[in-house]
Amino acid sequence: MEQNLYYMMHSTHDHKTELLKALSSLSNQYTGILRRKPPGEERWSPIMVLEHIILTERSLLGNLPDPEDMEAVSRTFGNKISYAIASYAFNLHLLLPVPELALIPKGEYDIDELSTMWSENHTWLRSFITQAPRDCLAENYFNHRIAGPMNIEQAMSLNLAHIVMHEFQLSQIFMELNVETPYLPYEPST
């Protein structure tokens, strides 16, 4: 489990770094592009997609609690099925309805503020993975409105699939805005 966690933590960090780099580069190239929305009702701008990714990750991590305040939650067979369905949908890059109002982006942050928030998420995550007692890593401390309770490995897997799904959404948005970006979706080197 631990080796897989470290791999997912580094992979998530790589996606974060490359996504921020791509969006910053496009922002420098095309003034105002991060706040432009493609045609259609209730569509998101690129900065709103980024905000949603970060808010969802933070929510999935329990809003970065003090580890002493975390409580394990039991997981039912129904939760296991819900997790599998949510994970499958993300891996197919299907955009699902946002399950919580707090995760719907408002587009009020700039890229630097979002970068700082994302770094806070990853600092907390790195601390939890490296400092928590090893038996805690298997406990279901994390929760998703659709997928249910999960351990850190499941939360990281779902989070990574969620990020990749939205990278594909961003590449589609930029295509609709007639902006070429060879950076999205991010393809890690093996």
C-alpha atoms as a printed R data frame, in Angstrom:
    type eleno elety resid chain resno       x      y       z
1   ATOM     1    CA   MET     A     1   0.000  0.000   0.000
2   ATOM     2    CA   GLU     A     2   2.709  2.499   0.966
3   ATOM     3    CA   GLN     A     3   4.594  2.229  -2.313
4   ATOM     4    CA   ASN     A     4   1.357  2.816  -4.219
5   ATOM     5    CA   LEU     A     5   0.583  5.833  -1.999
6   ATOM     6    CA   TYR     A     6   3.951  7.409  -2.712
7   ATOM     7    CA   TYR     A     7   3.489  6.795  -6.423
8   ATOM     8    CA   MET     A     8   0.016  8.437  -6.372
9   ATOM     9    CA   MET     A     9   1.276 11.324  -4.239
10  ATOM    10    CA   HIS     A    10   4.090 12.027  -6.723
11  ATOM    11    CA   SER     A    11   1.811 11.514  -9.714
12  ATOM    12    CA   THR     A    12  -0.768 13.931  -8.267
13  ATOM    13    CA   HIS     A    13   2.022 16.442  -7.617
14  ATOM    14    CA   ASP     A    14   3.215 16.076 -11.220
15  ATOM    15    CA   HIS     A    15  -0.310 16.671 -12.556
16  ATOM    16    CA   LYS     A    16  -0.643 19.693 -10.258
17  ATOM    17    CA   THR     A    17   2.689 21.155 -11.396
18  ATOM    18    CA   GLU     A    18   2.043 20.603 -15.098
19  ATOM    19    CA   LEU     A    19  -1.557 21.851 -14.944
20  ATOM    20    CA   LEU     A    20  -0.542 25.057 -13.159
21  ATOM    21    CA   LYS     A    21   2.349 25.535 -15.588
22  ATOM    22    CA   ALA     A    22   0.048 25.046 -18.599
23  ATOM    23    CA   LEU     A    23  -2.619 27.420 -17.283
24  ATOM    24    CA   SER     A    24  -0.041 30.065 -16.308
25  ATOM    25    CA   SER     A    25   1.563 29.843 -19.736
26  ATOM    26    CA   LEU     A    26  -1.797 30.213 -21.481
27  ATOM    27    CA   SER     A    27  -2.713 33.104 -19.208
28  ATOM    28    CA   ASN     A    28   0.509 34.896 -20.191
29  ATOM    29    CA   GLN     A    29  -0.097 34.138 -23.870
30  ATOM    30    CA   TYR     A    30  -3.806 35.029 -24.015
31  ATOM    31    CA   THR     A    31  -4.945 37.804 -21.697
32  ATOM    32    CA   GLY     A    32  -8.115 36.864 -19.827
33  ATOM    33    CA   ILE     A    33  -8.288 33.326 -21.266
34  ATOM    34    CA   LEU     A    34  -8.578 31.644 -17.853
35  ATOM    35    CA   ARG     A    35 -11.834 33.475 -17.128
36  ATOM    36    CA   ARG     A    36 -13.432 32.920 -20.554
37  ATOM    37    CA   LYS     A    37 -16.231 30.379 -20.750
38  ATOM    38    CA   PRO     A    38 -17.064 28.321 -23.806
39  ATOM    39    CA   PRO     A    39 -20.540 28.836 -25.301
40  ATOM    40    CA   GLY     A    40 -23.407 27.232 -23.420
41  ATOM    41    CA   GLU     A    41 -25.313 27.656 -20.203
42  ATOM    42    CA   GLU     A    42 -23.609 26.963 -16.897
43  ATOM    43    CA   ARG     A    43 -20.258 26.124 -18.516
44  ATOM    44    CA   TRP     A    44 -17.103 26.651 -16.500
45  ATOM    45    CA   SER     A    45 -14.086 28.758 -17.363
46  ATOM    46    CA   PRO     A    46 -10.635 27.161 -17.032
47  ATOM    47    CA   ILE     A    47 -10.021 28.927 -13.705
48  ATOM    48    CA   MET     A    48 -13.341 27.539 -12.406
49  ATOM    49    CA   VAL     A    49 -12.307 23.996 -13.384
50  ATOM    50    CA   LEU     A    50  -9.046 24.466 -11.485
51  ATOM    51    CA   GLU     A    51 -10.928 25.845  -8.463
52  ATOM    52    CA   HIS     A    52 -13.267 22.833  -8.515
53  ATOM    53    CA   ILE     A    53 -10.342 20.376  -8.663
54  ATOM    54    CA   ILE     A    54  -8.718 21.986  -5.627
55  ATOM    55    CA   LEU     A    55 -11.945 22.357  -3.606
56  ATOM    56    CA   THR     A    56 -12.863 18.737  -4.323
57  ATOM    57    CA   GLU     A    57  -9.436 17.484  -3.295
58  ATOM    58    CA   ARG     A    58  -9.658 19.494  -0.075
59  ATOM    59    CA   SER     A    59 -13.144 18.161   0.634
60  ATOM    60    CA   LEU     A    60 -12.037 14.599  -0.103
61  ATOM    61    CA   LEU     A    61  -9.202 15.044   2.403
62  ATOM    62    CA   GLY     A    62 -11.724 16.115   5.057
63  ATOM    63    CA   ASN     A    63 -10.839 19.811   4.740
64  ATOM    64    CA   LEU     A    64  -7.322 19.155   6.058
65  ATOM    65    CA   PRO     A    65  -8.180 18.265   9.671
66  ATOM    66    CA   ASP     A    66  -5.806 17.932  12.575
67  ATOM    67    CA   PRO     A    67  -4.943 14.192  12.486
68  ATOM    68    CA   GLU     A    68  -5.925 13.791  16.152
69  ATOM    69    CA   ASP     A    69  -9.470 14.895  15.252
70  ATOM    70    CA   MET     A    70  -9.949 12.305  12.520
71  ATOM    71    CA   GLU     A    71 -12.369  9.447  13.095
72  ATOM    72    CA   ALA     A    72 -12.555  6.268  11.064
73  ATOM    73    CA   VAL     A    73 -15.906  5.502   9.431
74  ATOM    74    CA   SER     A    74 -17.175  2.021   8.653
75  ATOM    75    CA   ARG     A    75 -17.630  1.095   5.017
76  ATOM    76    CA   THR     A    76 -20.612 -0.902   3.775
77  ATOM    77    CA   PHE     A    77 -20.916 -3.144   0.738
78  ATOM    78    CA   GLY     A    78 -23.044 -0.385  -0.840
79  ATOM    79    CA   ASN     A    79 -20.168  2.077  -0.295
80  ATOM    80    CA   LYS     A    80 -17.798 -0.274  -2.104
81  ATOM    81    CA   ILE     A    81 -20.162 -0.381  -5.085
82  ATOM    82    CA   SER     A    82 -20.601  3.414  -5.050
83  ATOM    83    CA   TYR     A    83 -16.830  3.868  -4.937
84  ATOM    84    CA   ALA     A    84 -16.345  1.510  -7.896
85  ATOM    85    CA   ILE     A    85 -18.998  3.352  -9.937
86  ATOM    86    CA   ALA     A    86 -17.579  6.811  -9.155
87  ATOM    87    CA   SER     A    87 -14.046  5.660  -9.920
88  ATOM    88    CA   TYR     A    88 -15.166  4.039 -13.172
89  ATOM    89    CA   ALA     A    89 -17.034  7.194 -14.250
90  ATOM    90    CA   PHE     A    90 -13.980  9.379 -13.544
91  ATOM    91    CA   ASN     A    91 -11.697  6.997 -15.435
92  ATOM    92    CA   LEU     A    92 -14.059  7.240 -18.422
93  ATOM    93    CA   HIS     A    93 -13.799 11.056 -18.148
94  ATOM    94    CA   LEU     A    94 -17.546 11.407 -17.602
95  ATOM    95    CA   LEU     A    95 -18.503 14.711 -16.054
96  ATOM    96    CA   LEU     A    96 -20.892 13.983 -13.196
97  ATOM    97    CA   PRO     A    97 -23.107 16.458 -11.346
98  ATOM    98    CA   VAL     A    98 -21.202 18.142  -8.515
99  ATOM    99    CA   PRO     A    99 -22.400 16.402  -5.313
100 ATOM   100    CA   GLU     A   100 -21.934 19.358  -2.945
101 ATOM   101    CA   LEU     A   101 -22.782 23.053  -3.319
102 ATOM   102    CA   ALA     A   102 -19.448 23.995  -1.709
103 ATOM   103    CA   LEU     A   103 -17.612 22.327  -4.608
104 ATOM   104    CA   ILE     A   104 -19.249 24.412  -7.325
105 ATOM   105    CA   PRO     A   105 -16.646 26.997  -8.337
106 ATOM   106    CA   LYS     A   106 -17.432 30.687  -8.252
107 ATOM   107    CA   GLY     A   107 -14.390 31.842 -10.222
108 ATOM   108    CA   GLU     A   108 -13.378 34.347  -7.563
109 ATOM   109    CA   TYR     A   109  -9.784 33.164  -7.112
110 ATOM   110    CA   ASP     A   110  -6.791 33.950  -9.269
111 ATOM   111    CA   ILE     A   111  -4.252 31.334 -10.284
112 ATOM   112    CA   ASP     A   112  -1.770 32.317  -7.546
113 ATOM   113    CA   GLU     A   113  -4.396 31.915  -4.803
114 ATOM   114    CA   LEU     A   114  -5.445 28.552  -6.214
115 ATOM   115    CA   SER     A   115  -1.813 27.454  -6.458
116 ATOM   116    CA   THR     A   116  -1.346 28.311  -2.772
117 ATOM   117    CA   MET     A   117  -4.490 26.394  -1.802
118 ATOM   118    CA   TRP     A   118  -3.361 23.371  -3.808
119 ATOM   119    CA   SER     A   119   0.056 23.491  -2.145
120 ATOM   120    CA   GLU     A   120  -1.653 23.519   1.257
121 ATOM   121    CA   ASN     A   121  -3.597 20.385   0.256
122 ATOM   122    CA   HIS     A   122  -0.408 18.618  -0.795
123 ATOM   123    CA   THR     A   123   1.538 19.682   2.284
124 ATOM   124    CA   TRP     A   124  -1.201 18.216   4.483
125 ATOM   125    CA   LEU     A   125  -1.362 15.070   2.362
126 ATOM   126    CA   ARG     A   126   2.409 14.543   2.413
127 ATOM   127    CA   SER     A   127   2.418 15.023   6.178
128 ATOM   128    CA   PHE     A   128  -0.433 12.549   6.689
129 ATOM   129    CA   ILE     A   129   1.149  9.878   4.477
130 ATOM   130    CA   THR     A   130   4.642 10.204   5.948
131 ATOM   131    CA   GLN     A   131   3.805 10.824   9.617
132 ATOM   132    CA   ALA     A   132   0.601  8.919  10.358
133 ATOM   133    CA   PRO     A   133   1.017  5.547  12.076
134 ATOM   134    CA   ARG     A   134   1.122  2.900   9.343
135 ATOM   135    CA   ASP     A   135  -2.075  1.192  10.565
136 ATOM   136    CA   CYS     A   136  -3.952  4.498  10.066
137 ATOM   137    CA   LEU     A   137  -3.323  4.348   6.325
138 ATOM   138    CA   ALA     A   138  -5.796  1.475   5.988
139 ATOM   139    CA   GLU     A   139  -8.527  3.206   8.028
140 ATOM   140    CA   ASN     A   140 -11.498  4.875   6.319
141 ATOM   141    CA   TYR     A   141 -10.919  8.473   7.438
142 ATOM   142    CA   PHE     A   142 -11.951 10.045   4.149
143 ATOM   143    CA   ASN     A   143 -15.360 10.483   2.579
144 ATOM   144    CA   HIS     A   144 -16.929 11.399  -0.731
145 ATOM   145    CA   ARG     A   145 -20.634 12.179  -1.101
146 ATOM   146    CA   ILE     A   146 -21.080  9.576  -3.846
147 ATOM   147    CA   ALA     A   147 -18.198  7.135  -3.292
148 ATOM   148    CA   GLY     A   148 -18.639  6.976   0.492
149 ATOM   149    CA   PRO     A   149 -15.990  6.320   3.167
150 ATOM   150    CA   MET     A   150 -12.518  5.312   2.010
151 ATOM   151    CA   ASN     A   151  -8.916  4.984   3.117
152 ATOM   152    CA   ILE     A   152  -6.131  7.280   1.948
153 ATOM   153    CA   GLU     A   153  -5.130  5.049  -0.974
154 ATOM   154    CA   GLN     A   154  -8.695  4.966  -2.294
155 ATOM   155    CA   ALA     A   155  -9.057  8.723  -1.763
156 ATOM   156    CA   MET     A   156  -5.799  9.372  -3.648
157 ATOM   157    CA   SER     A   157  -6.847  7.082  -6.498
158 ATOM   158    CA   LEU     A   158 -10.234  8.774  -6.829
159 ATOM   159    CA   ASN     A   159  -8.608 12.209  -6.604
160 ATOM   160    CA   LEU     A   160  -6.089 11.410  -9.321
161 ATOM   161    CA   ALA     A   161  -8.817 10.077 -11.642
162 ATOM   162    CA   HIS     A   162 -10.814 13.269 -10.910
163 ATOM   163    CA   ILE     A   163  -7.869 15.506 -11.829
164 ATOM   164    CA   VAL     A   164  -7.225 13.636 -15.086
165 ATOM   165    CA   MET     A   165 -10.928 13.768 -15.977
166 ATOM   166    CA   HIS     A   166 -10.874 17.560 -15.601
167 ATOM   167    CA   GLU     A   167  -7.645 17.864 -17.592
168 ATOM   168    CA   PHE     A   168  -9.575 16.357 -20.498
169 ATOM   169    CA   GLN     A   169 -12.397 18.831 -19.804
170 ATOM   170    CA   LEU     A   170  -9.880 21.697 -19.901
171 ATOM   171    CA   SER     A   171  -8.434 20.531 -23.213
172 ATOM   172    CA   GLN     A   172 -11.992 20.472 -24.600
173 ATOM   173    CA   ILE     A   173 -12.688 23.985 -23.264
174 ATOM   174    CA   PHE     A   174  -9.520 25.357 -24.866
175 ATOM   175    CA   MET     A   175 -10.387 23.645 -28.147
176 ATOM   176    CA   GLU     A   176 -13.818 25.332 -28.061
177 ATOM   177    CA   LEU     A   177 -12.133 28.660 -27.321
178 ATOM   178    CA   ASN     A   178  -9.814 28.106 -30.318
179 ATOM   179    CA   VAL     A   179  -6.715 28.022 -28.127
180 ATOM   180    CA   GLU     A   180  -4.055 25.450 -28.909
181 ATOM   181    CA   THR     A   181  -2.424 23.797 -25.940
182 ATOM   182    CA   PRO     A   182  -0.070 20.861 -26.323
183 ATOM   183    CA   TYR     A   183   0.120 20.581 -22.514
184 ATOM   184    CA   LEU     A   184  -3.354 19.194 -21.821
185 ATOM   185    CA   PRO     A   185  -4.185 16.599 -20.887
186 ATOM   186    CA   TYR     A   186  -0.892 15.987 -19.104
187 ATOM   187    CA   GLU     A   187   0.771 12.735 -20.159
188 ATOM   188    CA   PRO     A   188   3.319 11.600 -17.547
189 ATOM   189    CA   SER     A   189   6.510 10.056 -18.836
190 ATOM   190    CA   THR     A   190   6.988  6.454 -17.803
